[in-house]
Amino acid sequence: MVFRKPPDGGWGWVIVVVSFFTQFLCYGSPLAVGVLYLEWLDAFGEGKGKTAWVGSLANGIGLLASPVCSICVSSFGARPVAIFSGFMVAGGLMMSSFAPNIYFLYVSYGIVVGLGCGLLYTATVTITCQYFDKRRGLALGLISTGSSVGLFIYAALQRELIELYGLDGCLLIVGALSLNILACGSLMRPLESSHSPPPEKTCGDKVPDQYFAYHEKEKTVEENISILEKGYIDEKCANNVPDCKQDSILNKNILSSINVNEKDTYKKKVVEQTNFCKQLAKRKWQLYLTYWKDTVVLFKNKVFSALFVAILLFDIGGFPPSLLMEDVARSAGINEDDYYMPLISIIGIMTAVGKLILGILADFKWINTLYLYVTTLLMTGVALFAIPFAKSYLTLAMLSGILGFLTGNWSIFPYVTTKTVGIEKLTHAYGILMFFAGLGNSLGPPIVGWFYDWTQEYDTAFYFSGFCVLLGGFLLLLAALPCWNACTNQSPKLPPNTYSYKVASSA
């Protein structure tokens, strides 16, 4: 399907608003799961690494399933997927209130809620990119702030609900709030496709129609023959019994000839069905081949290859603070009475600010968005190295704000991906990248939790996290350096804002 030119406004702003609230409602609780994490530690008495799997699955499983989510959005559209996912998120949160153990939470909160969030995220990003081109950075920045504002509000909201109604009541109320996603999803009107003649049916498409028409025709003929035959025999038998016997013999001869015809008809049906199955299998196999060929072409782009490594390492190292910062403060001996604001709330509000500012910066032509993204990775690595030296609420709050702002680079990640592979391959490429991001989200918090279980302190864990993020940033920087084009002489020098995003045909 070919979409018409993005309007960069109009109903697109309605899409931005509803996408903002969709991400606010679906990601508010999973991103602020650090508040629930402390309650689950006390309720189930499991280790930190084991309990951290709940939050990491909720934030990672949707990204791990991004290729499937992309296929769903491409096949059914953003609006049906958003409405269906709203039921998943709300149902998963409500089911979690009845969890008897940590393993039940892995399924209800980790998988069900996480998969619903992944579907919603893919739907909102895809439909926003379809409606915006020149202002895509601003639009993506605005909708991505929804999850950050949700983190800021839900961190305090869930803590207050737990004090008033307990952990179970909190999850039931938050699940009921998530049902508002259904109203938001109903407003995601798809962008109209350009007027083009419908494609002619291939042989594989024509086979089913021909077969079913042929099958119905043969069925009707057989029914008519049997009805006429039965009526004729009954009439003869009623009028003359001897004639009935003679006609019965004659009828047997007729039936034997009909049976011969039926055998030919059956063979013809078998041939038709076999041809249909062969055509269907051939089409499916061709689709799989095309998908893998497109995937290989994507990975021939050195920037795209470095991008998937960078996003994997960034999520392994950069995601744990948003989940574990409250427990880091408690492990450092900081009294909760000294809190002016929950650390998770600081991360949330600064992430919203970072997404908005970085999204606006991405629209400036004189700014190289890829280098801007690399800068945020390197600064995140330095901030993670500084966490073990923070022993007071003030220093942890400052680091939380810095990490939150830098985590706002999620708003420019779809922008960088689009510039790398083009809008036509965005869904395919973004699904692959989000799979690796989900893998990092799923592994990061448990790894940090296991480090704590082994060493009884978080210092080693955050040194490891900082190293991962710095390594990913340096690899992406090396892949994006313009000297590669000069060395290979494969393409002329590109303008500063297009980077070296052309796929090397002979790579």
Coordinates of C-alpha atoms in Angstrom, one line a residue, residues 186-423:
S186 CA -10.2 4.6 18.4
L187 CA -9.0 8.0 17.3
M188 CA -5.9 6.6 15.5
R189 CA -7.4 7.1 12.0
P190 CA -5.1 5.6 9.4
L191 CA -3.6 7.9 6.8
E192 CA -5.4 7.5 3.5
S193 CA -3.6 5.7 0.7
S194 CA -2.9 7.3 -2.6
H195 CA -5.3 6.5 -5.4
S196 CA -3.8 3.6 -7.5
P197 CA -5.4 0.8 -9.5
P198 CA -5.9 -2.4 -7.5
P199 CA -3.2 -5.0 -8.3
E200 CA -4.2 -7.8 -10.6
K201 CA -4.7 -11.1 -8.9
T202 CA -1.9 -13.6 -9.3
C203 CA -2.4 -17.2 -10.2
G204 CA -2.1 -18.1 -6.5
D205 CA -4.8 -15.6 -5.6
K206 CA -7.1 -16.9 -8.3
V207 CA -6.9 -20.6 -7.4
P208 CA -9.0 -20.4 -4.2
D209 CA -11.9 -18.6 -6.0
Q210 CA -11.8 -21.0 -8.9
Y211 CA -11.7 -24.0 -6.6
F212 CA -14.6 -22.9 -4.4
A213 CA -16.7 -21.9 -7.4
Y214 CA -16.0 -25.3 -9.0
H215 CA -16.7 -27.1 -5.8
E216 CA -20.1 -25.5 -5.4
K217 CA -21.0 -26.1 -9.0
E218 CA -20.2 -29.8 -8.7
K219 CA -22.0 -30.1 -5.4
T220 CA -25.2 -28.5 -7.0
V221 CA -25.1 -30.8 -10.0
E222 CA -24.7 -33.9 -7.8
E223 CA -27.6 -32.8 -5.6
N224 CA -29.9 -32.2 -8.6
I225 CA -29.0 -35.6 -10.1
S226 CA -29.8 -37.5 -6.9
I227 CA -33.1 -35.6 -6.4
L228 CA -34.3 -36.3 -10.0
E229 CA -33.1 -39.8 -9.8
K230 CA -35.0 -40.5 -6.5
G231 CA -38.2 -38.9 -7.8
Y232 CA -38.1 -40.9 -11.0
I233 CA -37.7 -44.3 -9.1
D234 CA -40.4 -43.5 -6.6
E235 CA -42.9 -42.6 -9.4
K236 CA -42.2 -45.8 -11.3
C237 CA -42.5 -48.0 -8.3
A238 CA -45.8 -46.5 -7.4
N239 CA -47.3 -47.2 -10.8
N240 CA -45.9 -50.6 -11.8
V241 CA -43.9 -52.9 -9.7
P242 CA -42.4 -55.1 -12.5
D243 CA -41.3 -52.0 -14.3
C244 CA -39.8 -50.8 -11.0
K245 CA -37.4 -53.8 -11.0
Q246 CA -36.5 -53.3 -14.6
D247 CA -35.9 -49.6 -14.0
S248 CA -33.8 -50.5 -11.0
I249 CA -31.5 -52.6 -13.2
L250 CA -31.4 -49.7 -15.7
N251 CA -30.8 -47.2 -12.9
K252 CA -27.8 -49.3 -11.7
N253 CA -26.3 -49.0 -15.1
I254 CA -26.9 -45.3 -15.0
L255 CA -25.4 -45.0 -11.5
S256 CA -22.3 -47.0 -12.6
S257 CA -21.7 -44.5 -15.4
I258 CA -22.3 -41.6 -13.0
N259 CA -19.8 -43.2 -10.6
V260 CA -17.2 -43.2 -13.4
N261 CA -17.9 -39.5 -13.9
E262 CA -17.7 -38.9 -10.2
K263 CA -14.2 -40.5 -10.2
D264 CA -13.1 -38.1 -12.9
T265 CA -14.6 -35.2 -10.9
Y266 CA -12.8 -36.3 -7.8
K267 CA -9.5 -36.5 -9.6
K268 CA -10.1 -33.1 -11.0
K269 CA -10.8 -31.8 -7.4
V270 CA -7.6 -33.4 -6.1
V271 CA -5.6 -31.7 -8.9
E272 CA -7.2 -28.3 -8.1
Q273 CA -6.5 -28.7 -4.4
T274 CA -2.9 -29.8 -5.0
N275 CA -2.3 -26.8 -7.3
F276 CA -3.8 -24.5 -4.7
C277 CA -1.5 -25.8 -2.0
K278 CA 1.6 -25.6 -4.2
Q279 CA 0.8 -22.0 -5.1
L280 CA 0.1 -21.0 -1.5
A281 CA 3.4 -22.7 -0.3
K282 CA 5.3 -21.0 -3.1
R283 CA 3.9 -17.5 -2.1
K284 CA 4.7 -18.0 1.6
W285 CA 8.2 -19.2 0.8
Q286 CA 8.7 -16.2 -1.5
L287 CA 7.6 -13.9 1.4
Y288 CA 10.1 -15.5 3.8
L289 CA 12.9 -15.2 1.2
T290 CA 12.1 -11.5 0.6
Y291 CA 12.1 -10.8 4.3
W292 CA 15.5 -12.4 4.9
K293 CA 17.0 -10.7 1.8
D294 CA 15.8 -7.3 3.1
T295 CA 17.3 -8.1 6.5
V296 CA 20.7 -9.0 4.9
V297 CA 20.6 -5.7 3.0
L298 CA 20.0 -3.8 6.2
F299 CA 22.9 -5.4 8.0
K300 CA 25.2 -4.5 5.0
N301 CA 24.9 -0.9 6.2
K302 CA 27.7 -0.5 8.8
V303 CA 25.8 2.2 10.6
F304 CA 22.8 0.0 11.1
S305 CA 24.9 -2.9 12.2
A306 CA 26.6 -0.7 14.8
L307 CA 23.3 0.8 15.8
F308 CA 21.9 -2.6 16.9
V309 CA 25.0 -3.3 19.0
A310 CA 24.8 0.1 20.6
I311 CA 21.1 -0.2 21.5
L312 CA 21.7 -3.6 23.0
L313 CA 24.5 -2.5 25.2
F314 CA 22.8 0.8 26.1
D315 CA 19.7 -1.0 27.4
I316 CA 21.8 -3.5 29.3
G317 CA 23.5 -0.7 31.1
G318 CA 21.2 2.3 30.9
F319 CA 17.9 0.8 31.9
P320 CA 18.6 -0.6 35.4
P321 CA 18.8 2.8 37.2
S322 CA 15.1 3.6 36.4
L323 CA 14.1 0.3 38.0
L324 CA 16.6 0.0 40.9
M325 CA 17.5 3.6 41.9
E326 CA 15.1 3.4 44.9
D327 CA 16.8 0.3 46.1
V328 CA 20.2 1.9 45.5
A329 CA 19.2 4.7 47.8
R330 CA 17.9 2.3 50.5
S331 CA 21.1 0.2 50.2
A332 CA 23.2 3.4 50.7
G333 CA 21.3 4.0 54.0
I334 CA 19.4 7.0 52.9
N335 CA 16.2 7.5 55.0
E336 CA 13.0 7.9 53.0
D337 CA 12.1 10.9 55.2
D338 CA 14.9 12.8 53.5
Y339 CA 13.2 12.4 50.1
Y340 CA 11.9 15.6 48.6
M341 CA 10.7 13.6 45.6
P342 CA 11.0 9.9 44.6
L343 CA 14.2 9.3 42.5
I344 CA 12.1 7.5 39.9
S345 CA 9.9 10.6 39.6
I346 CA 13.0 12.7 39.0
I347 CA 14.1 10.3 36.3
G348 CA 10.7 10.4 34.7
I349 CA 10.3 14.2 34.5
M350 CA 13.8 14.7 33.2
T351 CA 13.3 12.0 30.6
A352 CA 10.3 13.9 29.4
V353 CA 12.4 17.1 29.2
G354 CA 15.2 15.3 27.4
K355 CA 12.9 13.7 24.9
L356 CA 11.3 17.0 24.1
I357 CA 14.5 19.0 23.8
L358 CA 16.4 16.3 21.9
G359 CA 13.4 15.8 19.6
I360 CA 13.4 19.5 18.8
L361 CA 17.2 19.5 18.2
A362 CA 16.8 16.7 15.7
D363 CA 14.7 18.9 13.4
F364 CA 17.6 21.4 13.0
K365 CA 19.4 20.8 9.7
W366 CA 22.8 21.9 11.1
I367 CA 22.7 19.2 13.8
N368 CA 24.0 15.7 12.9
T369 CA 21.4 13.6 14.7
L370 CA 23.6 10.5 14.7
Y371 CA 26.4 12.3 16.5
L372 CA 23.9 13.8 18.9
Y373 CA 22.7 10.3 19.8
V374 CA 26.3 9.1 20.2
T375 CA 27.0 12.0 22.6
T376 CA 24.1 10.9 24.8
L377 CA 25.4 7.4 24.9
L378 CA 28.9 8.5 26.0
M379 CA 27.5 10.9 28.7
T380 CA 25.3 8.1 30.0
G381 CA 28.2 5.8 30.5
V382 CA 30.1 8.5 32.5
A383 CA 27.0 9.1 34.7
L384 CA 26.7 5.4 35.4
F385 CA 30.4 5.3 36.5
A386 CA 29.6 8.1 39.0
I387 CA 26.7 6.3 40.8
P388 CA 28.9 4.2 43.2
F389 CA 30.4 7.5 44.5
A390 CA 26.9 9.0 45.3
K391 CA 26.2 8.5 49.0
S392 CA 23.6 11.2 49.6
Y393 CA 20.1 11.9 48.4
L394 CA 21.2 15.2 46.7
T395 CA 23.9 13.5 44.6
L396 CA 21.7 10.6 43.7
A397 CA 18.9 13.1 42.7
M398 CA 21.4 15.0 40.5
L399 CA 22.6 11.8 38.8
S400 CA 19.0 10.6 38.4
G401 CA 18.1 13.9 36.6
I402 CA 21.2 13.6 34.3
L403 CA 20.4 9.9 33.5
G404 CA 16.8 10.8 32.9
F405 CA 17.6 13.6 30.5
L406 CA 20.1 11.4 28.5
T407 CA 17.6 8.5 28.4
G408 CA 15.4 11.0 26.4
N409 CA 17.5 9.9 23.4
W410 CA 14.7 7.4 22.7
S411 CA 12.8 10.3 21.0
I412 CA 15.5 10.6 18.3
F413 CA 16.1 6.9 17.9
P414 CA 13.2 6.4 15.5
Y415 CA 14.4 9.5 13.7
V416 CA 17.9 8.1 13.3
T417 CA 16.5 4.8 12.2
T418 CA 14.4 6.5 9.5
K419 CA 17.4 8.4 8.2
T420 CA 19.4 5.2 8.2
V421 CA 17.1 3.0 6.2
G422 CA 14.3 5.2 4.9
I423 CA 10.6 5.4 5.7

